[in-house]
Short mmCIF file of C-alpha atoms and ligand atoms in Angstrom, two decimals:
data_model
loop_
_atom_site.label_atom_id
_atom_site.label_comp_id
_atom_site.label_asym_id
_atom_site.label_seq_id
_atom_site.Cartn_x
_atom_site.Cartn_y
_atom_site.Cartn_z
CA UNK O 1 104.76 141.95 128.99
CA UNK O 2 107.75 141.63 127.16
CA UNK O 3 108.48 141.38 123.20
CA UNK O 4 110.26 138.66 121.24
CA UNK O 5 111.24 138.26 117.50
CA UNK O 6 111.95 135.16 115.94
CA UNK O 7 113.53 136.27 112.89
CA UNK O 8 113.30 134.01 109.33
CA UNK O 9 116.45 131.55 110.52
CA UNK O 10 115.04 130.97 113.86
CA UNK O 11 112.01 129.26 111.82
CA UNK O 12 113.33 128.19 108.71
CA UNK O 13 112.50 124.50 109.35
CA UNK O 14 110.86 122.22 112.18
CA UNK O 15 113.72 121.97 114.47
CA UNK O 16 114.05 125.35 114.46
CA UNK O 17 110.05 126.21 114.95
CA UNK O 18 110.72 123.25 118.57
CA UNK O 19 113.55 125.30 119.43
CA UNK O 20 111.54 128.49 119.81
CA UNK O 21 109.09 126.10 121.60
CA UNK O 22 111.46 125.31 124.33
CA UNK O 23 112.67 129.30 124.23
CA UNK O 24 109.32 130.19 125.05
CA UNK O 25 109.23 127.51 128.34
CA UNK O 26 112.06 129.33 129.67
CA UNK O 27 109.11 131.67 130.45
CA UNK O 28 106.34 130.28 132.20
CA UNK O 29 103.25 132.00 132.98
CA UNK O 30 105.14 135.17 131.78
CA UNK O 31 102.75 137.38 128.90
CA UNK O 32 104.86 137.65 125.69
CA UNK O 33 103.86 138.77 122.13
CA UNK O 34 105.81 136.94 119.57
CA UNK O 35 106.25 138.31 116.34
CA UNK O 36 107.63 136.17 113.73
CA UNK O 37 109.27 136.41 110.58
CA UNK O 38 108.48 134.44 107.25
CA UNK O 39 110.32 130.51 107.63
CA UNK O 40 113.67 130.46 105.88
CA UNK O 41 113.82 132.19 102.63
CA UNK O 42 110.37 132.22 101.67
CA UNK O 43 109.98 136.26 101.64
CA UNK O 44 113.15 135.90 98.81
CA UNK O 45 110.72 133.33 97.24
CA UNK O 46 107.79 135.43 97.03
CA UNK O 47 109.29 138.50 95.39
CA UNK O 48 110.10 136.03 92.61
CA UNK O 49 106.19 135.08 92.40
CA UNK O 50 105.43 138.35 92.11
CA UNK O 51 107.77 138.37 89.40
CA UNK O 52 105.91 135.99 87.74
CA UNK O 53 102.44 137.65 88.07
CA UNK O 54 103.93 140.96 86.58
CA UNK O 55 105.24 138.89 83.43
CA UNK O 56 101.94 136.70 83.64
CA UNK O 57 104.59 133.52 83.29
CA UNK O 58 102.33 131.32 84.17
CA UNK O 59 104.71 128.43 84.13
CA UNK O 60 106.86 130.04 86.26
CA UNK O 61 104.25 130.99 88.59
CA UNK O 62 102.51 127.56 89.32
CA UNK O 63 105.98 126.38 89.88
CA UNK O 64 107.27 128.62 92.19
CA UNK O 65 103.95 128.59 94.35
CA UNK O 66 104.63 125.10 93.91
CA UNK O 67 107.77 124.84 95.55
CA UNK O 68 106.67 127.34 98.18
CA UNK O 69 104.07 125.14 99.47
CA UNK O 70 106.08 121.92 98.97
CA UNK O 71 108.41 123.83 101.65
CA UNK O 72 105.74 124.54 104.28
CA UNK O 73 104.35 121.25 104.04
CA UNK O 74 107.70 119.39 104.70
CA UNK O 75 107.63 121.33 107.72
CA UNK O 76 104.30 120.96 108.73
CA UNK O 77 104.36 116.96 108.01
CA UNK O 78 108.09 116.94 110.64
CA UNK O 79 105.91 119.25 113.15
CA UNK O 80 102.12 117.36 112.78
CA UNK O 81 102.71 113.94 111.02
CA UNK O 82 98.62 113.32 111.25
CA UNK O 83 96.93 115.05 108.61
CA UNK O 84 93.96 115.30 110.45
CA UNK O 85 95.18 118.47 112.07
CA UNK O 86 93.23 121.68 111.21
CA UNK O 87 96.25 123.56 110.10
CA UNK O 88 96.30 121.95 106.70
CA UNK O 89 93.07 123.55 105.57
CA UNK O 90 94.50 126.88 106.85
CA UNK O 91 97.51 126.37 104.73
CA UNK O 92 96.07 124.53 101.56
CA UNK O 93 93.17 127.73 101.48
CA UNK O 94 96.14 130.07 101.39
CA UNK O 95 97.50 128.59 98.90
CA UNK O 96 94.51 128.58 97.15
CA UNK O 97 94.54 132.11 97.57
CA UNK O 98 97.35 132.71 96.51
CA UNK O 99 96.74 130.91 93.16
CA UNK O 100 93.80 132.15 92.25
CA UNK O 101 95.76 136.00 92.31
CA UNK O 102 97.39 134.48 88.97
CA UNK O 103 93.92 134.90 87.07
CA UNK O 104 93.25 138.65 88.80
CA UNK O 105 94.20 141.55 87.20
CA UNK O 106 97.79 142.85 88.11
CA UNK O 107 97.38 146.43 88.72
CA UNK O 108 99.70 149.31 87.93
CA UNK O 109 101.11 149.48 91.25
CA UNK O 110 103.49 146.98 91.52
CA UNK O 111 104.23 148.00 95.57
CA UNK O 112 100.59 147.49 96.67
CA UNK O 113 100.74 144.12 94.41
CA UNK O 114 103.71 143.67 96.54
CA UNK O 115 102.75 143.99 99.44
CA UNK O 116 99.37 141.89 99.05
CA UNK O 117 101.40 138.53 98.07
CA UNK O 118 104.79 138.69 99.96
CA UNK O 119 103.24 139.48 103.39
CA UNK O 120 102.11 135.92 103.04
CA UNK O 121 105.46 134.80 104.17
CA UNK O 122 104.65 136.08 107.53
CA UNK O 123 100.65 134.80 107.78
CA UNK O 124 101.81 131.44 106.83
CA UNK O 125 105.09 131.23 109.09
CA UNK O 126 102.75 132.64 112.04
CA UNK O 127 100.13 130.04 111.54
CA UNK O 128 102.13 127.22 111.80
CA UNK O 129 103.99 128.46 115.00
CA UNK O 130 100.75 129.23 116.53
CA UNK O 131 99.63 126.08 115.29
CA UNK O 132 102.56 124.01 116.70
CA UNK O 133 102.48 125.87 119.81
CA UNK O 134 98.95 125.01 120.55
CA UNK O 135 99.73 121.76 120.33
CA UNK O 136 102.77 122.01 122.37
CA UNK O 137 100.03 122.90 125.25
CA UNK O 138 101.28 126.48 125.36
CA UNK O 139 98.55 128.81 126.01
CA UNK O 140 98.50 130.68 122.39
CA UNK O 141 96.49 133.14 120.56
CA UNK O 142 96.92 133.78 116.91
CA UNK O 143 97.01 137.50 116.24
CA UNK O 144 96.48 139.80 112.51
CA UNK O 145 99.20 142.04 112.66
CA UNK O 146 97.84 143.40 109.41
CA UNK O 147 94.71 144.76 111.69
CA UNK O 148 96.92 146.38 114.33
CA UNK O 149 99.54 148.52 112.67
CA UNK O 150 98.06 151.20 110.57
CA UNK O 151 99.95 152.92 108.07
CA UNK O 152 99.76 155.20 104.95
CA UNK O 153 99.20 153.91 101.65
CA UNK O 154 103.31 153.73 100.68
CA UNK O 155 103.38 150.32 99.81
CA UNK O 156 106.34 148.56 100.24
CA UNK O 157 107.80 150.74 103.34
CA UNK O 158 104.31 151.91 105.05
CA UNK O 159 104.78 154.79 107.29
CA UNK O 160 103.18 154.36 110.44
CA UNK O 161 100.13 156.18 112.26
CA UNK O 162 101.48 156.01 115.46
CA UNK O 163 98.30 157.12 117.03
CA UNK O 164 96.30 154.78 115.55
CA UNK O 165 98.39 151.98 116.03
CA UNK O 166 98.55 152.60 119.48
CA UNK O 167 94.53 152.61 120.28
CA UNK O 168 94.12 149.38 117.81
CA UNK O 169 96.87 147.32 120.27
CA UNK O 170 95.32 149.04 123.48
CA UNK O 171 92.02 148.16 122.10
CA UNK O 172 92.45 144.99 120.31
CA UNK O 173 95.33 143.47 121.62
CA UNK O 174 96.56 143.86 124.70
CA UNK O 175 92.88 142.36 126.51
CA UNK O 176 93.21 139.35 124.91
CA UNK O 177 96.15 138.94 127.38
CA UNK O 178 93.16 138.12 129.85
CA UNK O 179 92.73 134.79 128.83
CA UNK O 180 96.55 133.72 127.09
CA UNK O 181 99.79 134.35 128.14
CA UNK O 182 101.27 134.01 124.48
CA UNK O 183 99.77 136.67 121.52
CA UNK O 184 101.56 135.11 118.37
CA UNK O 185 101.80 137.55 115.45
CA UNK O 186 103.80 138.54 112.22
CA UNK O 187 106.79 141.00 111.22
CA UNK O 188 106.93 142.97 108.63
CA UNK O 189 103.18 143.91 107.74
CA UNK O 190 100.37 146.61 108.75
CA UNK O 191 97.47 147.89 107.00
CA UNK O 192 95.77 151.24 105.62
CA UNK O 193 92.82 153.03 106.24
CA UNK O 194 90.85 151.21 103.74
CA UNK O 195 92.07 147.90 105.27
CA UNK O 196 94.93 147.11 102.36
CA UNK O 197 97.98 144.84 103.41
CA UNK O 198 100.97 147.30 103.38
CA UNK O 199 104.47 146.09 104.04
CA UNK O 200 107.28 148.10 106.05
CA UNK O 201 110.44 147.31 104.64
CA UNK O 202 112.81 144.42 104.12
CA UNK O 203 113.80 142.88 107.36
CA UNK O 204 111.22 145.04 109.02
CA UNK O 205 109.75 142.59 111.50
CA UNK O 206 113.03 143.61 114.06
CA UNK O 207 111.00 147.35 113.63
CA UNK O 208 107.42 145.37 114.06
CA UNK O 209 108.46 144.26 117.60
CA UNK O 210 109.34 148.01 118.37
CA UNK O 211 106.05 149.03 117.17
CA UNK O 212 104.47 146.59 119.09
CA UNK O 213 106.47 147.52 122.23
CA UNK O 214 105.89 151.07 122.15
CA UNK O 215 102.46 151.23 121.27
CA UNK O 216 102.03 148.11 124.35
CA UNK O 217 104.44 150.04 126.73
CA UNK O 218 106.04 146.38 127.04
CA UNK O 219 109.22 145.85 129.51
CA UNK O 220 111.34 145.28 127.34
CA UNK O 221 112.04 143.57 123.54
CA UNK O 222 114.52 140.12 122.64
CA UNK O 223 115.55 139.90 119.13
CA UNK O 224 116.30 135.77 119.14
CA UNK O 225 119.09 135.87 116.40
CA UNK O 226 121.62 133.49 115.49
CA UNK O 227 124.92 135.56 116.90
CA UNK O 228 125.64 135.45 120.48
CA UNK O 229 124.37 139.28 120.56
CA UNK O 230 125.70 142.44 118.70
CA UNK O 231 129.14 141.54 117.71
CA UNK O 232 131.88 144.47 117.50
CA UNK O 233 132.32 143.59 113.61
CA UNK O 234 131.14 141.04 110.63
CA UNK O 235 132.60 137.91 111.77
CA UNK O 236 132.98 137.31 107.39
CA UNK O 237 134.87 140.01 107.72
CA UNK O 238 137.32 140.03 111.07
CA UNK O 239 138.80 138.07 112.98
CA UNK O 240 138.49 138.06 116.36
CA UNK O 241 134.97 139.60 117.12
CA UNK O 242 134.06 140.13 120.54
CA UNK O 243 130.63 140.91 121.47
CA UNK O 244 129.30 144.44 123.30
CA UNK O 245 127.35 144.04 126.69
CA UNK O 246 125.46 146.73 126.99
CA UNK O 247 125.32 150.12 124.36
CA UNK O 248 122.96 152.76 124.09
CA UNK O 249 120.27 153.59 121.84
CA UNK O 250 122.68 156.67 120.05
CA UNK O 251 125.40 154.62 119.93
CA UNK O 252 122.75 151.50 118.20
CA UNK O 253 121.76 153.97 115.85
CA UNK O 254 125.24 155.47 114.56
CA UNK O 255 126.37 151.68 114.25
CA UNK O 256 123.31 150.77 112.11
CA UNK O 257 123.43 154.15 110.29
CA UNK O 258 127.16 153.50 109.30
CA UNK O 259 126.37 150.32 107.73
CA UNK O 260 125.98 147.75 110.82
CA UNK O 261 123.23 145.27 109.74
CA UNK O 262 122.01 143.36 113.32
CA UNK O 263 119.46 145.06 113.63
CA UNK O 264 116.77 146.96 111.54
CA UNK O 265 117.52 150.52 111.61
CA UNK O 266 113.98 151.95 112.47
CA UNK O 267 113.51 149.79 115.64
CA UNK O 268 115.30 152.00 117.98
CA UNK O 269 113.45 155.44 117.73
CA UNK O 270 110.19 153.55 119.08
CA UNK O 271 112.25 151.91 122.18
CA UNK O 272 114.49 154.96 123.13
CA UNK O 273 111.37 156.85 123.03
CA UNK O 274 109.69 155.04 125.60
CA UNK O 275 112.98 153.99 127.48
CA UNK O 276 112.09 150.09 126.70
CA UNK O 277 115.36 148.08 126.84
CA UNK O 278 116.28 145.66 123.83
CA UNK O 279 117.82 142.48 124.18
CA UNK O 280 119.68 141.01 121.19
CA UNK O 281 120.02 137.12 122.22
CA UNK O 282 120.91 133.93 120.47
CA UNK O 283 118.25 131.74 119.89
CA UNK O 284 121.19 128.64 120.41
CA UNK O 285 121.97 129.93 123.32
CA UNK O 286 119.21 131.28 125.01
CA UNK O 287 120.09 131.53 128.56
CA UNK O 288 123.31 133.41 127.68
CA UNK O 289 123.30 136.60 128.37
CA UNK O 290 123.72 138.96 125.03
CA UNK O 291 123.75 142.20 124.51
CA UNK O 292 121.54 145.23 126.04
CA UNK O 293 120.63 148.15 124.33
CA UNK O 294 119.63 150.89 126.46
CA UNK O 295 119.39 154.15 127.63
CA UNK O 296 123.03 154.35 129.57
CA UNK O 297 125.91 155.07 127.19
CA UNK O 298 128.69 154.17 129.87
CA UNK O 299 129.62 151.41 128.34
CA UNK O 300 129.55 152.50 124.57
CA UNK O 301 134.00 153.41 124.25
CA UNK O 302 134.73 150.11 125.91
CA UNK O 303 135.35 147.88 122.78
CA UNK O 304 135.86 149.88 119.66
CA UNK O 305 133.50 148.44 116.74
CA UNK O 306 134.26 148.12 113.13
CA UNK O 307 131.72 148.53 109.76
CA UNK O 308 133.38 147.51 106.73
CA UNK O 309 131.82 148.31 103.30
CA UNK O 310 132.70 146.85 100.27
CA UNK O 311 132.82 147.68 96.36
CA UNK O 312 132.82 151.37 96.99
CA UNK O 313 133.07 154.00 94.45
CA UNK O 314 134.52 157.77 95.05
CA UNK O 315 133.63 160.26 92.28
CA UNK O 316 135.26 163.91 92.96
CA UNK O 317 133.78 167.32 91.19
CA UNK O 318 135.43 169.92 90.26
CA UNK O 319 134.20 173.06 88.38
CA UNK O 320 135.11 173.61 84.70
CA UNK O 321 135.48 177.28 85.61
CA UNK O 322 137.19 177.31 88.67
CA UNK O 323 134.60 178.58 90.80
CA UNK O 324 134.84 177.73 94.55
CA UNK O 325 132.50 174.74 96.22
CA UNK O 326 130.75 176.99 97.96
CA UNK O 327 126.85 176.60 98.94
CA UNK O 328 125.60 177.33 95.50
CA UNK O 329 127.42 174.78 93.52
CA UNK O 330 127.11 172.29 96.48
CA UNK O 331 122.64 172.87 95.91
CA UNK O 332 123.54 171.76 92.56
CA UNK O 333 125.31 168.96 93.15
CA UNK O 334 123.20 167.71 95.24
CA UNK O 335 119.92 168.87 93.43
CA UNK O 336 121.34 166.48 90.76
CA UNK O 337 122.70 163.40 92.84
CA UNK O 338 118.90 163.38 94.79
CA UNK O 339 117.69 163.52 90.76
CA UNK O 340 119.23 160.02 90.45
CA UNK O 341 118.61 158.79 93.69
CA UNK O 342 122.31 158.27 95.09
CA UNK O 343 122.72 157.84 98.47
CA UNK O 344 125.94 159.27 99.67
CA UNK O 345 128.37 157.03 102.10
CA UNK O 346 130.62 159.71 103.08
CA UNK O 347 131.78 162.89 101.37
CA UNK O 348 134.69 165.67 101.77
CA UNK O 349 134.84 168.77 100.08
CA UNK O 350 137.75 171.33 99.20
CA UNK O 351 138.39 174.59 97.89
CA UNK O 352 137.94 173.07 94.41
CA UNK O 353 136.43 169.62 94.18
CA UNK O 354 133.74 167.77 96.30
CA UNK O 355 133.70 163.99 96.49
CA UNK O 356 131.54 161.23 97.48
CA UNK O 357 131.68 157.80 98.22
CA UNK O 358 128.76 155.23 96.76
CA UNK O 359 127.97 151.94 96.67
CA UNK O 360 129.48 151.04 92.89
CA UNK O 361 126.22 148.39 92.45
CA UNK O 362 123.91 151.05 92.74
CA UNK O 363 124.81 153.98 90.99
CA UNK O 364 125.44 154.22 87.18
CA UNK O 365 128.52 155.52 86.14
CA UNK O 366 127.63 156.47 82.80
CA UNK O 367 124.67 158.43 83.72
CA UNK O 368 126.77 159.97 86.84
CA UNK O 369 129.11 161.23 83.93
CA UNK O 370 126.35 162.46 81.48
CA UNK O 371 124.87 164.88 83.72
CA UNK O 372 127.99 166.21 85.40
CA UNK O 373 130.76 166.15 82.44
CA UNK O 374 129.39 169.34 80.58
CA UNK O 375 130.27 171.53 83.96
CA UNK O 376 132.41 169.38 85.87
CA UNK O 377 135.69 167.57 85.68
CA UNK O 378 134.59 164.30 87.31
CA UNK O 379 137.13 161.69 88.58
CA UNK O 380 136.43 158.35 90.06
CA UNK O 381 138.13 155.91 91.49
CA UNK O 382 136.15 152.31 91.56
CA UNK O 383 136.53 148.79 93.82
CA UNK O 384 137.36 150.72 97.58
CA UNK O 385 136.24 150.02 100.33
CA UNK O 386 135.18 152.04 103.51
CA UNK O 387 136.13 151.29 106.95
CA UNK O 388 133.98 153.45 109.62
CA UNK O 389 135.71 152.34 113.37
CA UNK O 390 133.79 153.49 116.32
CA UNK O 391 135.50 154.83 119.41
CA UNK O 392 139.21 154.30 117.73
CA UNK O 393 142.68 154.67 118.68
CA UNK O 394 145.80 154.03 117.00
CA UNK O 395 146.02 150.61 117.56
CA UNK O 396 142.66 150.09 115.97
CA UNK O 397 143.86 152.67 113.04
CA UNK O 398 146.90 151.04 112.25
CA UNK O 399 145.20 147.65 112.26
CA UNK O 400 143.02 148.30 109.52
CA UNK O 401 144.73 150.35 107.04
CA UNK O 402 147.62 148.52 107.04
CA UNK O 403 149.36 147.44 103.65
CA UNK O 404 146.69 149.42 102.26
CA UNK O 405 146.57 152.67 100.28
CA UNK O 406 143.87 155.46 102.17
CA UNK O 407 142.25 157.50 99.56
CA UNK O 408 140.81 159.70 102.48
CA UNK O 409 140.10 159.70 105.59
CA UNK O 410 137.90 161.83 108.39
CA UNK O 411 137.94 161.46 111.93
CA UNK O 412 135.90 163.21 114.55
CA UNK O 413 135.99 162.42 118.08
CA UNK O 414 134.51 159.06 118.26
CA UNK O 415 134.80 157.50 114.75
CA UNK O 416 137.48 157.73 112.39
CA UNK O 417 136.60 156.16 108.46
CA UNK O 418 138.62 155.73 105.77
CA UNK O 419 138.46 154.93 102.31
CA UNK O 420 140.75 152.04 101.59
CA UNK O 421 142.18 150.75 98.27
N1 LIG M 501 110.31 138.46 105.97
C1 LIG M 501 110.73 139.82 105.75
C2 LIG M 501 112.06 139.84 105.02
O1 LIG M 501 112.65 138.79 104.81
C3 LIG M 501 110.78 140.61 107.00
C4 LIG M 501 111.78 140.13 108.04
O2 LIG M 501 112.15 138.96 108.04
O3 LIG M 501 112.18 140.91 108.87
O4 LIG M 501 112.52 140.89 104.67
#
């Protein structure tokens, strides 16, 4: 069996939804589970409606749900122009649904409120796949993703139960493949114990086809994306991209740790743990070839890759009283950065100071300042921007830092970053 994700571009209108059609007859006869993503922009949508339920604007509400359904119908009416066709009710009773959550009561977790209205993205994008698929004479079954992944009760980025996922697919899923070849499901959602819709993170349907695949023990997983596969840089950024072949699941992972965005970080642990291959492949392009990740790393020095990260901020420490950065002033440092939730992009210490590098949009300056001015000298330097290059040389070096000023710089054997101004 193997695994495909269609991601939110690769449904966003009917066109798109026949074009995964005639993807999926590449593969006759062949068992796939298809996990989709919400059409378009529609998850961006929904986070604004639940917006609107917080602040009980109802105006606001009725016409955002408004809008929202206005968009699934124009695709519906270009995919089944007779009315008569049973996935209108579907559609028009979610929608009911989701109106009637205006007059509930909004409770004081905002996540689990979250959760229960923007996973509708997914039920609604998978319905009308399934839907059109059906129709299409494919042999389809419509599958609750929300009653096979299990997770805890953090809404908003569930944790899995790995466990328990894995007997709910063996149990519930995978016979159904006795009577279809296609299981159609969604991205992005699971449940808890007591049967609530949890979500697992923006962009986390790439992660809900690794779930799927390693609790399924499938051959192998497709990511249908809109790049010819995993591109050596942001093409808005470089010129000249080429794409990789073949990488492994370490080198995947240090690419998406260091800021690469293809893919959603989580996916890989699942895959690499069962040794299931993953295909990144354009969706405009399908019988191209694209880009393996798997378990061989002999390919991963052949084209050096490049992260670029923008609006960077580096803030350095150093003691009012001289003392070294040693251990105990580094626990407080960081005792006080994990108080205000920074995440770090790189950092350097020396005998005296310790910097890091943050994203400038996320961390507040003044409130940086408050806690550390009474027994540190802080400096900062705003507008940088970080350059991590994977399995550099010279060339590569000299390439991207020239004409520019480098704040700092760290290299170890296979990446060399630098902070640019
Ligand atoms: N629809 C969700 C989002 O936009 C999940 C996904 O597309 O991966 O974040």
């Amino acid at each position: 069996m193997l695994v495909f994700k269609f991601g939110g571009a690769s449904v966003r209108d009917a066109a798109a939804i026949q074009n995964v059609a005639s993807i999926l007859s590449l593969y006759p006869g062949k068992k796939l589970t298809v996990v989709v993503s919400a059409m378009g922009k529609s998850t961006n949508k929904l986070e604004e409606i639940v917006e609107a339920l917080e602040t009980k604007n109802h105006k606001l509400f009725s016409g955002l749900v408004d809008e929202l359904e206005e968009f699934h119908m124009d695709i519906m009416a270009a995919l089944f122009p007779e009315r008569h066709f049973k996935i209108y009710q579907t559609i028009e009773e979610l929608f009911e649904k989701l109106r009637s959550r205006y007059e509930a009561v909004f409770s004081e977790n905002k996540s689990f409120e979250y959760d229960q209205v923007v996973s509708l993205g997914e039920v609604l994008s998978s319905q009308i796949v399934s839907a059109y698929l059906i129709d299409q004479d494919f042999s389809v079954q419509w599958m609750d993703a929300r009653k096979l992944i299990r997770t805890d009760h953090s809404y908003q980025e569930g944790k899995v139960d790995w466990k328990k996922t894995e007997q709910l697919v063996r149990e519930n899923m995978l016979p159904s493949f006795i009577d279809t070849d296609i299981l159609l499901t969604q991205g992005f959602v699971g449940h808890t114990l007591e049967g609530f819709t949890t979500t697992l993170g923006r962009e986390g349907s790439d992660y809900t086809a690794g779930i799927l695949a390693y609790c399924s023990e499938a051959e192998s997983v497709t990511i249908w994306k809109d790049v010819p596969g995993m591109l050596n840089a942001d093409p808005k950024y470089f010129e000249n991209t080429k794409k990789l072949e073949a990488i492994s699941f370490k080198e995947a992972i240090e690419l998406s740790y260091y800021g690469a965005s293809v893919i959603h970080p989580k996916t890989i642990q699942p895959l690499q743990n069962r040794n299931i291959p993953l295909y990144v492949k354009s969706f405009l392009d399908p019988k191209s070839d694209g880009t393996v990740i798997q378990a061989s790393s002999s390919q991963d020095h052949l084209i050096p890759s490049y992260i670029f990260k923008f609006d960077q901020a580096l803030y350095s420490f150093t003691p009012k009283d001289f003392s070294f950065i040693v251990e105990e002033n580094l626990s407080v440092i960081f005792g006080k950065l994990s108080d205000l939730n920074v995440k770090i992009n790189l950092m350097q210490n020396s005998a005296l100071s310790f910097s890091i590098l943050v994203d400038q949009n996320k961390v507040k300056r003044t409130q940086l300042l408050e806690l550390f001015q009474k027994e540190y000298e802080v400096k900062y330097n705003e507008d940088l921007s970080l350059v991590t290059i994977r399995h550099y040389d010279e060339e590569t070096i000299n390439q991207v830092t020239k004409g520019k000023e480098v704040l700092l710089q760290q290299r170890t054997r296979h990446t060399a970053r630098f902070v640019l101004k």
